[in-house]
XYZ file of N, CA and C in Angstrom:
696
model
N 0.705 -1.373 0.016
C 0.225 0.145 0.051
C 0.937 1.049 -0.076
N 1.925 1.138 0.702
C 2.869 2.254 0.837
C 3.551 2.514 -0.298
N 3.974 1.387 -1.220
C 4.571 1.453 -2.425
C 3.334 2.096 -3.268
N 2.150 1.855 -3.647
C 1.502 2.418 -4.440
C 0.970 3.857 -4.183
N 1.008 4.269 -2.826
C 0.881 5.417 -2.542
C 2.060 6.445 -2.878
N 3.200 5.832 -2.629
C 4.590 6.666 -3.305
C 4.407 6.785 -4.652
N 4.188 6.006 -5.462
C 4.012 6.006 -7.046
C 2.900 7.083 -7.417
N 1.848 6.770 -6.676
C 0.827 7.739 -6.895
C 1.027 9.311 -6.663
N 1.863 9.415 -5.697
C 2.313 10.775 -5.318
C 3.294 11.311 -6.210
N 4.396 10.404 -6.792
C 5.278 10.744 -7.680
C 4.498 11.127 -9.036
N 3.645 10.355 -9.501
C 3.100 10.615 -10.427
C 2.345 12.162 -10.672
N 1.567 12.109 -9.554
C 0.701 13.177 -9.259
C 1.711 14.673 -9.312
N 2.854 14.644 -8.586
C 3.743 15.740 -8.642
C 4.477 15.646 -9.894
N 4.650 14.936 -10.617
C 5.113 14.954 -12.336
C 4.342 15.789 -13.134
N 2.815 15.601 -13.008
C 1.469 15.937 -13.643
C 1.708 17.603 -13.311
N 1.620 17.793 -11.980
C 1.354 18.802 -11.376
C 2.574 19.986 -12.085
N 3.824 19.532 -12.026
C 4.805 20.289 -12.339
C 4.720 20.321 -14.034
N 4.255 19.458 -14.670
C 4.116 19.761 -16.314
C 2.949 20.479 -16.421
N 1.919 20.645 -15.477
C 0.866 21.417 -15.710
C 1.493 22.992 -15.624
N 2.302 23.164 -14.568
C 2.904 24.469 -14.078
C 3.891 25.121 -15.151
N 4.405 23.912 -15.704
C 5.473 24.399 -16.771
C 4.881 25.060 -18.111
N 3.491 24.751 -18.282
C 2.632 25.253 -19.501
C 2.305 26.593 -19.391
N 2.033 27.060 -17.947
C 1.218 28.150 -17.346
C 2.462 28.993 -17.786
N 1.676 30.422 -17.719
C 3.018 31.395 -18.170
C 2.387 32.781 -17.121
N 3.239 33.539 -16.828
C 2.806 35.114 -16.224
C 1.742 35.476 -16.879
N 0.830 36.173 -15.942
C -0.301 36.970 -16.445
C -0.245 38.001 -17.247
N 0.963 38.498 -17.163
C 1.492 39.790 -17.830
C 2.852 39.211 -18.490
N 2.881 39.785 -20.025
C 3.656 39.296 -21.096
C 5.207 40.089 -20.436
N 6.380 39.093 -20.550
C 7.460 39.881 -20.282
C 8.001 40.915 -21.093
N 7.482 41.129 -22.253
C 7.802 42.270 -23.042
C 7.286 43.574 -22.516
N 6.242 43.215 -21.506
C 5.776 44.554 -21.045
C 6.573 45.028 -19.460
N 7.211 43.930 -19.227
C 7.553 44.286 -17.682
C 8.295 45.512 -17.534
N 9.311 46.211 -18.589
C 9.806 47.427 -18.391
C 8.684 48.608 -18.795
N 7.880 48.684 -19.421
C 6.937 49.609 -19.685
C 5.989 49.642 -18.230
N 5.774 48.376 -17.838
C 4.652 48.612 -16.354
C 5.572 49.204 -15.387
N 6.877 48.893 -15.292
C 7.529 49.320 -14.415
C 7.706 50.957 -14.498
N 8.013 51.097 -15.441
C 8.064 52.517 -15.516
C 6.782 53.375 -15.410
N 5.718 52.913 -15.664
C 4.479 53.644 -15.738
C 4.061 53.750 -14.164
N 4.364 52.590 -13.536
C 4.007 52.646 -11.782
C 5.016 53.706 -11.392
N 6.355 53.370 -11.790
C 7.213 54.506 -11.099
C 6.880 56.004 -11.257
N 6.429 56.485 -12.392
C 6.020 57.776 -12.777
C 4.720 58.300 -11.900
N 3.926 57.028 -11.925
C 2.538 57.326 -11.142
C 2.846 57.640 -9.941
N 3.794 56.992 -9.193
C 3.987 57.231 -7.709
C 4.670 58.687 -7.583
N 5.685 58.835 -8.641
C 6.220 60.455 -8.545
C 5.322 61.226 -8.634
N 4.288 61.365 -9.537
C 3.591 62.323 -9.857
C 2.230 62.554 -8.942
N 2.190 61.395 -8.110
C 1.138 61.365 -6.834
C 1.676 62.222 -5.946
N 3.240 62.315 -5.674
C 3.554 63.099 -4.751
C 3.735 64.682 -4.955
N 3.850 64.959 -6.423
C 3.526 66.079 -6.953
C 2.449 66.864 -6.765
N 1.346 66.104 -7.529
C -0.070 66.524 -7.728
C -0.901 65.447 -7.736
N -1.921 65.463 -6.979
C -2.927 64.256 -7.133
C -3.647 64.015 -8.326
N -3.945 65.071 -9.074
C -4.858 64.967 -10.448
C -3.842 64.347 -11.289
N -2.376 64.962 -11.361
C -1.439 64.306 -12.261
C -1.355 62.797 -11.827
N -1.288 62.540 -10.688
C -1.070 61.128 -10.133
C -2.193 60.193 -10.661
N -3.352 60.880 -10.696
C -4.517 60.284 -11.168
C -4.456 59.600 -12.569
N -4.224 60.857 -13.402
C -3.748 60.723 -14.862
C -2.886 59.641 -15.397
N -1.615 59.541 -14.423
C -0.680 58.698 -14.548
C -1.134 57.251 -14.316
N -2.035 57.005 -13.259
C -2.432 56.081 -12.898
C -3.324 55.469 -13.963
N -4.091 55.994 -14.580
C -4.793 55.682 -15.855
C -4.234 55.078 -16.949
N -2.836 55.884 -17.232
C -2.003 55.466 -18.251
C -1.548 54.000 -17.721
N -1.242 54.078 -16.554
C -0.332 52.463 -15.895
C -1.388 51.602 -16.067
N -2.716 51.915 -15.808
C -3.939 50.641 -16.238
C -3.993 50.146 -17.388
N -3.809 51.361 -18.218
C -3.757 50.746 -19.753
C -2.798 49.921 -20.357
N -1.376 50.557 -19.784
C -0.281 49.525 -19.966
C -0.390 48.179 -19.604
N -0.746 48.303 -18.273
C -1.059 46.776 -17.777
C -2.028 45.873 -18.411
N -2.935 46.154 -18.744
C -4.226 45.735 -19.561
C -3.358 45.329 -21.051
N -2.735 46.125 -21.331
C -2.360 46.055 -22.962
C -1.326 44.680 -23.083
N -0.560 44.490 -21.919
C 0.440 43.399 -21.735
C -0.248 42.229 -20.994
N -1.325 42.329 -20.897
C -1.590 40.872 -20.298
C -1.461 39.636 -21.353
N -1.449 38.471 -20.604
C -1.070 37.400 -21.832
C -1.474 36.054 -20.848
N -2.714 35.985 -20.998
C -3.327 34.750 -20.442
C -2.981 33.457 -21.000
N -2.993 32.433 -20.042
C -2.767 30.899 -20.610
C -4.250 30.736 -20.819
N -4.276 29.668 -22.139
C -5.474 29.233 -22.739
C -5.562 27.691 -22.870
N -6.538 27.042 -23.062
C -6.612 25.763 -23.368
C -7.095 25.782 -24.798
N -6.058 25.194 -25.777
C -6.461 24.769 -27.301
C -7.337 23.646 -27.448
N -8.443 23.798 -28.179
C -9.170 22.691 -28.558
C -8.413 21.719 -29.302
N -8.902 20.384 -29.233
C -7.782 19.227 -29.720
C -8.668 19.037 -31.171
N -7.449 18.348 -31.955
C -7.933 18.145 -33.439
C -6.695 18.645 -34.392
N -5.939 17.428 -35.018
C -4.970 17.658 -35.829
C -5.318 18.751 -37.057
N -6.562 18.739 -37.285
C -6.817 19.352 -38.452
C -7.128 21.085 -38.526
N -7.262 21.287 -37.176
C -7.620 22.595 -36.891
C -6.530 23.713 -36.785
N -7.071 24.685 -37.444
C -6.177 25.944 -37.443
C -6.575 26.993 -36.415
N -5.963 27.381 -35.381
C -5.924 28.251 -34.086
C -6.034 29.550 -34.746
N -6.689 30.386 -33.979
C -6.379 31.740 -34.241
C -5.026 32.199 -33.551
N -4.236 33.153 -34.218
C -2.802 33.252 -33.607
C -2.982 34.310 -33.067
N -4.162 35.142 -32.985
C -4.138 35.997 -32.060
C -5.682 36.798 -31.822
N -5.863 37.582 -30.734
C -6.809 38.460 -30.390
C -7.500 39.472 -31.454
N -8.811 39.667 -31.589
C -9.276 40.478 -32.625
C -10.388 40.310 -33.188
N -10.509 41.095 -34.181
C -11.636 40.913 -35.149
C -11.329 40.242 -36.477
N -11.983 39.704 -37.053
C -11.934 39.302 -38.597
C -12.160 40.110 -39.362
N -10.992 40.593 -40.446
C -11.215 41.579 -41.329
C -10.884 41.144 -42.451
N -10.577 40.016 -42.963
C -10.634 39.396 -44.414
C -10.476 37.886 -44.283
N -11.201 37.475 -45.404
C -11.674 35.889 -45.515
C -11.697 35.677 -47.129
N -10.204 35.694 -47.766
C -10.392 35.645 -49.394
C -9.267 34.970 -49.866
N -9.589 34.623 -51.132
C -8.476 33.899 -51.798
C -7.503 34.872 -52.447
N -6.232 34.703 -52.064
C -5.314 35.540 -52.441
C -3.848 34.759 -53.047
N -2.829 35.567 -53.410
C -1.370 35.004 -53.468
C -0.803 35.347 -52.172
N -0.262 34.110 -51.947
C 0.744 33.859 -50.887
C 2.063 34.415 -51.128
N 2.662 35.580 -50.810
C 3.942 35.652 -51.420
C 5.141 34.784 -50.924
N 4.875 34.508 -49.533
C 6.059 33.832 -48.774
C 6.246 32.384 -49.079
N 5.051 31.647 -49.455
C 5.038 30.255 -50.021
C 4.879 30.408 -51.282
N 4.665 31.189 -52.208
C 4.575 31.156 -53.442
C 3.477 30.464 -53.912
N 2.208 30.681 -53.853
C 0.935 29.903 -53.836
C -0.209 30.525 -53.958
N -1.273 30.275 -54.584
C -2.761 30.787 -54.308
C -3.085 29.989 -52.971
N -3.785 31.072 -52.126
C -4.139 30.581 -50.778
C -5.294 31.259 -50.408
N -5.902 30.758 -49.404
C -6.813 31.391 -48.344
C -6.308 32.174 -47.580
N -6.619 33.322 -47.471
C -6.016 34.189 -46.320
C -7.284 34.794 -45.224
N -6.920 34.500 -43.982
C -7.765 34.835 -43.055
C -6.985 35.914 -41.969
N -7.381 37.052 -42.032
C -6.800 38.211 -41.340
C -7.429 38.467 -39.800
N -6.888 39.103 -38.804
C -7.057 39.300 -37.633
C -6.680 40.477 -37.132
N -7.411 41.509 -36.996
C -6.959 42.860 -36.763
C -7.053 42.999 -35.046
N -5.869 43.549 -34.545
C -6.054 43.699 -33.068
C -5.984 45.163 -32.743
N -6.776 45.597 -31.830
C -6.529 47.034 -31.596
C -6.096 47.002 -30.161
N -5.876 48.454 -29.743
C -4.825 48.403 -28.449
C -5.542 47.655 -27.262
N -6.553 47.236 -27.207
C -7.274 46.643 -25.959
C -7.283 45.258 -26.274
N -6.868 44.761 -27.350
C -6.719 43.064 -27.387
C -5.259 42.690 -27.006
N -5.299 41.464 -26.574
C -4.188 40.601 -26.197
C -3.287 40.723 -27.275
N -2.054 41.107 -27.432
C -1.244 41.091 -28.381
C -0.206 39.937 -28.350
N -0.015 39.010 -27.861
C 0.695 37.705 -27.734
C 0.246 36.933 -29.067
N 1.199 36.348 -29.754
C 0.914 35.619 -30.915
C 1.219 34.116 -30.629
N 0.391 33.320 -30.859
C 0.437 31.953 -31.110
C 0.736 30.909 -32.375
N 1.267 29.667 -32.151
C 1.377 28.882 -33.481
C -0.099 28.606 -33.957
N -0.403 28.819 -35.065
C -1.972 28.413 -35.389
C -1.882 26.738 -35.859
N -1.003 25.919 -36.031
C -0.743 24.957 -36.304
C 0.544 24.341 -35.572
N 0.626 22.713 -35.496
C 2.106 22.073 -35.313
C 2.702 22.170 -36.517
N 4.266 22.102 -36.168
C 5.044 21.921 -37.444
C 6.380 22.413 -37.595
N 6.970 22.166 -38.642
C 8.603 22.851 -38.679
C 8.444 24.060 -39.268
N 9.212 25.058 -38.584
C 9.208 26.217 -39.228
C 10.126 26.234 -40.609
N 9.535 26.315 -41.393
C 10.052 26.103 -43.113
C 10.914 27.701 -43.430
N 10.402 28.650 -43.045
C 11.132 29.906 -43.537
C 10.686 30.975 -42.299
N 11.335 32.128 -41.976
C 11.250 33.217 -41.416
C 11.527 34.296 -42.160
N 10.615 35.113 -42.627
C 10.846 36.164 -43.667
C 10.654 37.523 -43.034
N 11.532 38.544 -42.929
C 11.170 39.973 -42.342
C 11.324 40.865 -43.306
N 9.890 41.842 -43.558
C 9.853 42.970 -44.424
C 10.020 44.342 -43.819
N 10.857 45.233 -43.881
C 10.752 46.659 -43.537
C 9.449 47.247 -44.354
N 8.988 48.337 -43.518
C 7.652 48.904 -44.512
C 7.126 50.051 -43.585
N 5.868 50.175 -44.186
C 5.064 51.415 -43.520
C 4.403 51.233 -42.384
N 3.718 51.954 -41.689
C 2.963 51.914 -40.474
C 1.665 52.567 -40.643
N 0.859 52.076 -41.796
C -0.388 52.691 -42.085
C -1.402 51.776 -41.324
N -2.724 52.339 -40.860
C -3.543 51.450 -40.116
C -3.779 49.969 -40.522
N -3.474 49.264 -39.422
C -3.715 47.700 -39.793
C -5.139 47.234 -40.159
N -5.772 47.857 -40.125
C -7.301 47.555 -40.593
C -7.617 47.592 -41.790
N -6.575 48.262 -42.516
C -6.708 48.333 -43.954
C -5.885 47.327 -44.773
N -6.848 46.837 -46.024
C -5.981 45.637 -46.649
C -4.672 45.888 -47.155
N -4.473 47.114 -47.544
C -2.943 47.315 -47.944
C -1.872 47.166 -46.908
N -2.093 47.147 -45.707
C -1.429 46.967 -44.630
C -0.529 45.483 -44.946
N -1.257 44.593 -45.447
C -0.747 43.315 -45.704
C 0.515 43.317 -46.482
N 0.269 44.404 -47.298
C 1.859 44.274 -48.225
C 2.743 45.453 -48.370
N 1.930 46.816 -47.513
C 2.904 47.879 -47.199
C 3.594 48.190 -46.056
N 2.875 47.378 -45.075
C 3.614 47.713 -43.713
C 4.686 46.729 -43.354
N 5.410 47.254 -42.312
C 6.545 46.267 -41.639
C 5.844 45.013 -41.184
N 6.436 43.921 -41.608
C 5.657 42.790 -41.197
C 6.944 41.525 -41.130
N 6.692 40.351 -40.461
C 7.481 39.299 -40.314
C 6.642 38.156 -40.582
N 7.075 37.367 -41.552
C 6.226 36.072 -42.007
C 7.112 34.792 -41.417
N 6.159 33.680 -41.011
C 6.787 32.324 -40.825
C 6.049 31.299 -41.727
N 6.772 30.671 -42.333
C 6.022 29.402 -43.056
C 6.264 28.260 -42.500
N 5.042 27.692 -41.955
C 5.027 26.158 -40.905
C 4.839 25.403 -41.967
N 5.648 24.241 -42.011
C 5.064 22.901 -42.590
C 4.705 22.040 -41.667
N 3.612 21.299 -41.828
C 2.744 20.396 -41.123
C 3.532 19.024 -41.357
N 3.284 18.080 -40.590
C 3.748 16.768 -40.568
C 3.329 16.405 -41.944
N 2.004 16.499 -42.344
C 1.384 15.926 -43.470
C 2.029 16.915 -45.148
N 2.849 17.896 -44.828
C 3.267 18.719 -45.961
C 2.821 19.572 -46.148
N 1.468 19.932 -45.392
C 0.893 21.245 -45.805
C 1.401 22.446 -45.239
N 1.531 23.679 -45.909
C 1.922 24.632 -45.312
C 0.843 25.835 -44.801
N 1.435 26.345 -43.735
C 0.660 27.356 -43.236
C 1.412 28.716 -42.860
N 1.050 29.687 -43.372
C 1.860 30.825 -43.546
C 1.321 31.930 -42.208
N 1.810 32.285 -41.334
C 1.321 33.225 -40.309
C 2.170 34.485 -40.367
N 1.659 35.611 -40.731
C 2.440 36.909 -40.641
C 2.033 37.986 -39.792
N 2.942 38.578 -38.877
C 2.599 39.480 -37.932
C 3.051 41.003 -38.678
N 2.114 41.850 -38.752
C 1.810 43.050 -39.553
C 2.034 44.231 -38.379
N 2.769 45.085 -38.763
C 2.878 46.140 -37.671
C 1.561 47.120 -38.199
N 1.211 47.893 -37.239
C -0.228 48.850 -37.522
C 0.818 50.360 -37.419
N -0.442 51.181 -37.169
C -0.379 52.625 -37.242
C 0.506 53.078 -36.276
N 0.049 52.236 -34.923
C 0.621 52.668 -33.462
C 1.850 51.735 -32.973
N 1.710 50.543 -33.641
C 2.813 49.293 -33.436
C 4.290 49.813 -34.053
N 5.144 49.569 -33.452
C 6.229 49.882 -33.748
C 7.333 48.837 -33.653
N 7.187 47.757 -33.026
C 7.916 46.695 -32.694
C 7.266 45.277 -32.844
N 7.785 44.550 -33.790
C 7.425 43.256 -34.162
C 8.438 42.333 -33.288
N 7.797 41.372 -32.689
C 9.087 40.501 -31.679
C 8.619 39.013 -32.406
N 9.712 38.355 -32.999
C 9.361 36.971 -33.498
C 10.524 36.158 -32.814
N 10.188 34.997 -31.989
C 11.058 34.456 -31.401
C 11.310 32.710 -31.875
N 10.953 32.662 -33.081
C 11.276 31.374 -33.790
C 12.524 31.360 -34.896
N 12.949 30.172 -35.361
C 13.985 30.201 -36.171
C 13.830 29.055 -37.105
N 14.359 29.284 -38.467
C 13.996 27.910 -39.359
C 14.564 26.788 -38.692
N 13.717 25.746 -39.001
C 14.044 24.440 -38.561
C 13.455 24.115 -37.385
N 13.001 25.040 -36.287
C 12.128 24.535 -35.190
C 11.173 24.120 -35.224
N 10.755 23.012 -34.230
C 9.537 22.337 -34.582
C 8.495 22.747 -33.327
N 7.746 23.254 -33.616
C 6.621 23.788 -32.354
C 5.361 23.277 -32.651
N 4.537 23.231 -31.416
C 3.193 22.508 -31.194
C 2.005 24.027 -31.734
N 0.854 23.508 -31.933
C -0.240 24.292 -32.201
C -0.463 24.975 -30.742
N -0.579 26.254 -30.699
C -0.930 27.339 -29.334
C 0.676 27.402 -28.654
N 1.609 27.195 -29.350
C 2.669 27.718 -28.615
C 3.029 29.228 -28.765
N 3.704 29.883 -28.146
C 3.642 31.235 -28.146
C 4.966 31.467 -28.999
N 4.834 32.329 -30.027
C 6.033 32.364 -30.592
C 6.473 34.012 -30.932
N 5.552 34.874 -30.543
C 5.699 36.546 -30.738
C 4.751 37.215 -30.361
N 5.144 38.593 -30.188
C 4.270 39.644 -29.583
C 4.483 40.852 -30.538
N 3.367 41.769 -30.518
C 3.327 43.082 -31.345
C 2.954 44.080 -30.345
N 3.942 45.234 -30.256
C 3.569 46.103 -29.493
C 2.550 47.086 -30.061
N 1.333 47.357 -29.413
C 0.400 48.602 -29.479
C -0.522 48.382 -30.894
N -1.055 47.822 -31.030
C -2.076 47.714 -32.320
C -1.510 47.195 -33.384
N -2.051 46.144 -34.180
C -1.543 45.201 -35.177
C -2.309 44.679 -35.931
N -1.751 43.488 -36.713
C -2.636 42.635 -37.481
C -1.762 41.442 -37.477
N -2.600 40.366 -37.750
C -1.836 38.806 -38.247
C -2.680 38.221 -39.477
N -1.828 37.915 -40.723
C -2.425 37.598 -41.704
C -2.289 35.899 -41.625
N -3.183 35.019 -41.838
C -2.971 33.678 -41.852
C -3.323 32.847 -43.460
N -2.161 32.420 -43.958
C -2.304 31.721 -45.530
C -2.464 30.300 -45.321
N -3.539 29.927 -45.691
C -3.741 28.454 -45.743
C -3.917 27.864 -47.043
N -3.985 26.536 -47.337
C -4.284 26.131 -48.531
C -5.681 25.991 -48.849
N -5.841 26.385 -50.396
C -7.156 26.652 -50.662
C -8.447 25.476 -50.533
N -7.885 24.321 -50.294
C -8.724 23.357 -49.813
C -9.158 23.617 -48.202
N -8.608 24.322 -47.467
C -9.195 24.658 -46.054
C -10.531 25.326 -45.866
N -11.226 24.971 -44.786
C -12.468 25.410 -44.720
C -12.602 26.430 -43.494
N -12.830 27.642 -44.215
C -12.949 28.778 -43.222
C -14.329 28.533 -42.303
N -13.875 28.889 -40.862
C -14.922 28.709 -39.768
C -15.429 30.131 -39.121
N -14.781 30.945 -39.823
C -15.120 32.389 -39.232
C -15.262 33.275 -40.453
N -16.076 34.434 -40.077
C -16.429 35.205 -41.050
C -16.073 36.730 -40.832
N -15.885 37.726 -41.589
C -15.725 39.192 -41.297
C -16.475 39.590 -40.534
N -16.057 40.156 -39.513
C -16.668 40.858 -38.325
C -16.726 40.081 -37.006
N -16.326 38.671 -37.049
C -16.222 37.821 -35.907
C -15.189 38.199 -34.980
N -15.494 38.285 -33.744
C -14.450 38.321 -32.668
C -13.836 36.889 -32.603
N -12.676 36.835 -32.468
C -11.699 35.843 -32.146
C -10.846 35.747 -31.028
N -10.164 34.943 -30.382
C -9.187 34.814 -29.551
C -8.303 33.856 -29.665
N -6.877 34.050 -29.282
C -6.185 33.220 -29.839
C -6.059 31.837 -28.926
N -5.553 30.752 -29.745
C -5.711 29.476 -29.124
C -6.877 28.883 -29.141
N -8.095 29.542 -28.468
C -9.214 28.831 -28.339
C -10.376 29.010 -29.562
N -9.895 30.228 -30.304
C -10.839 30.262 -31.806
C -10.426 29.497 -33.021
N -11.279 28.697 -33.293
C -10.725 27.871 -34.443
C -10.958 28.919 -35.789
N -10.025 29.021 -36.666
C -10.148 29.872 -37.965
C -10.444 29.068 -38.739
N -10.166 27.859 -39.003
C -10.417 26.891 -40.198
C -10.013 25.435 -39.996
N -10.592 24.716 -40.722
C -10.224 23.273 -40.472
C -9.605 22.812 -42.182
N -8.369 21.981 -41.983
C -7.486 21.920 -43.017
C -8.172 20.430 -43.601
N -7.953 19.999 -44.929
C -8.258 18.868 -45.364
C -7.309 17.627 -44.937
N -7.769 16.846 -44.643
C -6.876 15.741 -43.891
C -6.090 14.848 -45.092
């Protein structure tokens, strides 16, 4: 009995450690310097003038909410394409994918300053290509942002050979795209791969046979919303 109890305790501890490893801080690490600065300025301002302190407190609250980064449970299904970002669907259309050189189904998610800006892998696979393009900073809600704005694309090759392209696009206010993956890496769907600061967009290019499960205007959440289903 003691032996089985010890084994059960060991397995339980291992599972607990595994679950804890998957969790991440509620606030994105990219925002820690900004949050710290906002809080310090708020404290200083409060000693100088209460109204100024209140104004900066509101700024600090905005900064904190912008950099929130919640952990979420992804739905199961190898053929599912998960949303890589929070926001609103602004495009579902057949276009040319310039990163994989093919005709593709493009689904675009526009993120405003109140959305979570952490980016997750839409599918599992190997990073086939990472391609950065400098560019403009026009409103990311506009279609031309996909080809004119600063952007960083990753082309993901799934185990079945299908390609999925995820493109981080800078916006009117966004001035920094952060991408943490390199060519050859193998990641799982919903793994965190990047972050975009202060308003932006993510374009996802899929094989034409993919079945879209969202429409223009839909609100989506990274990891939990399924954008489309790939052909098995």
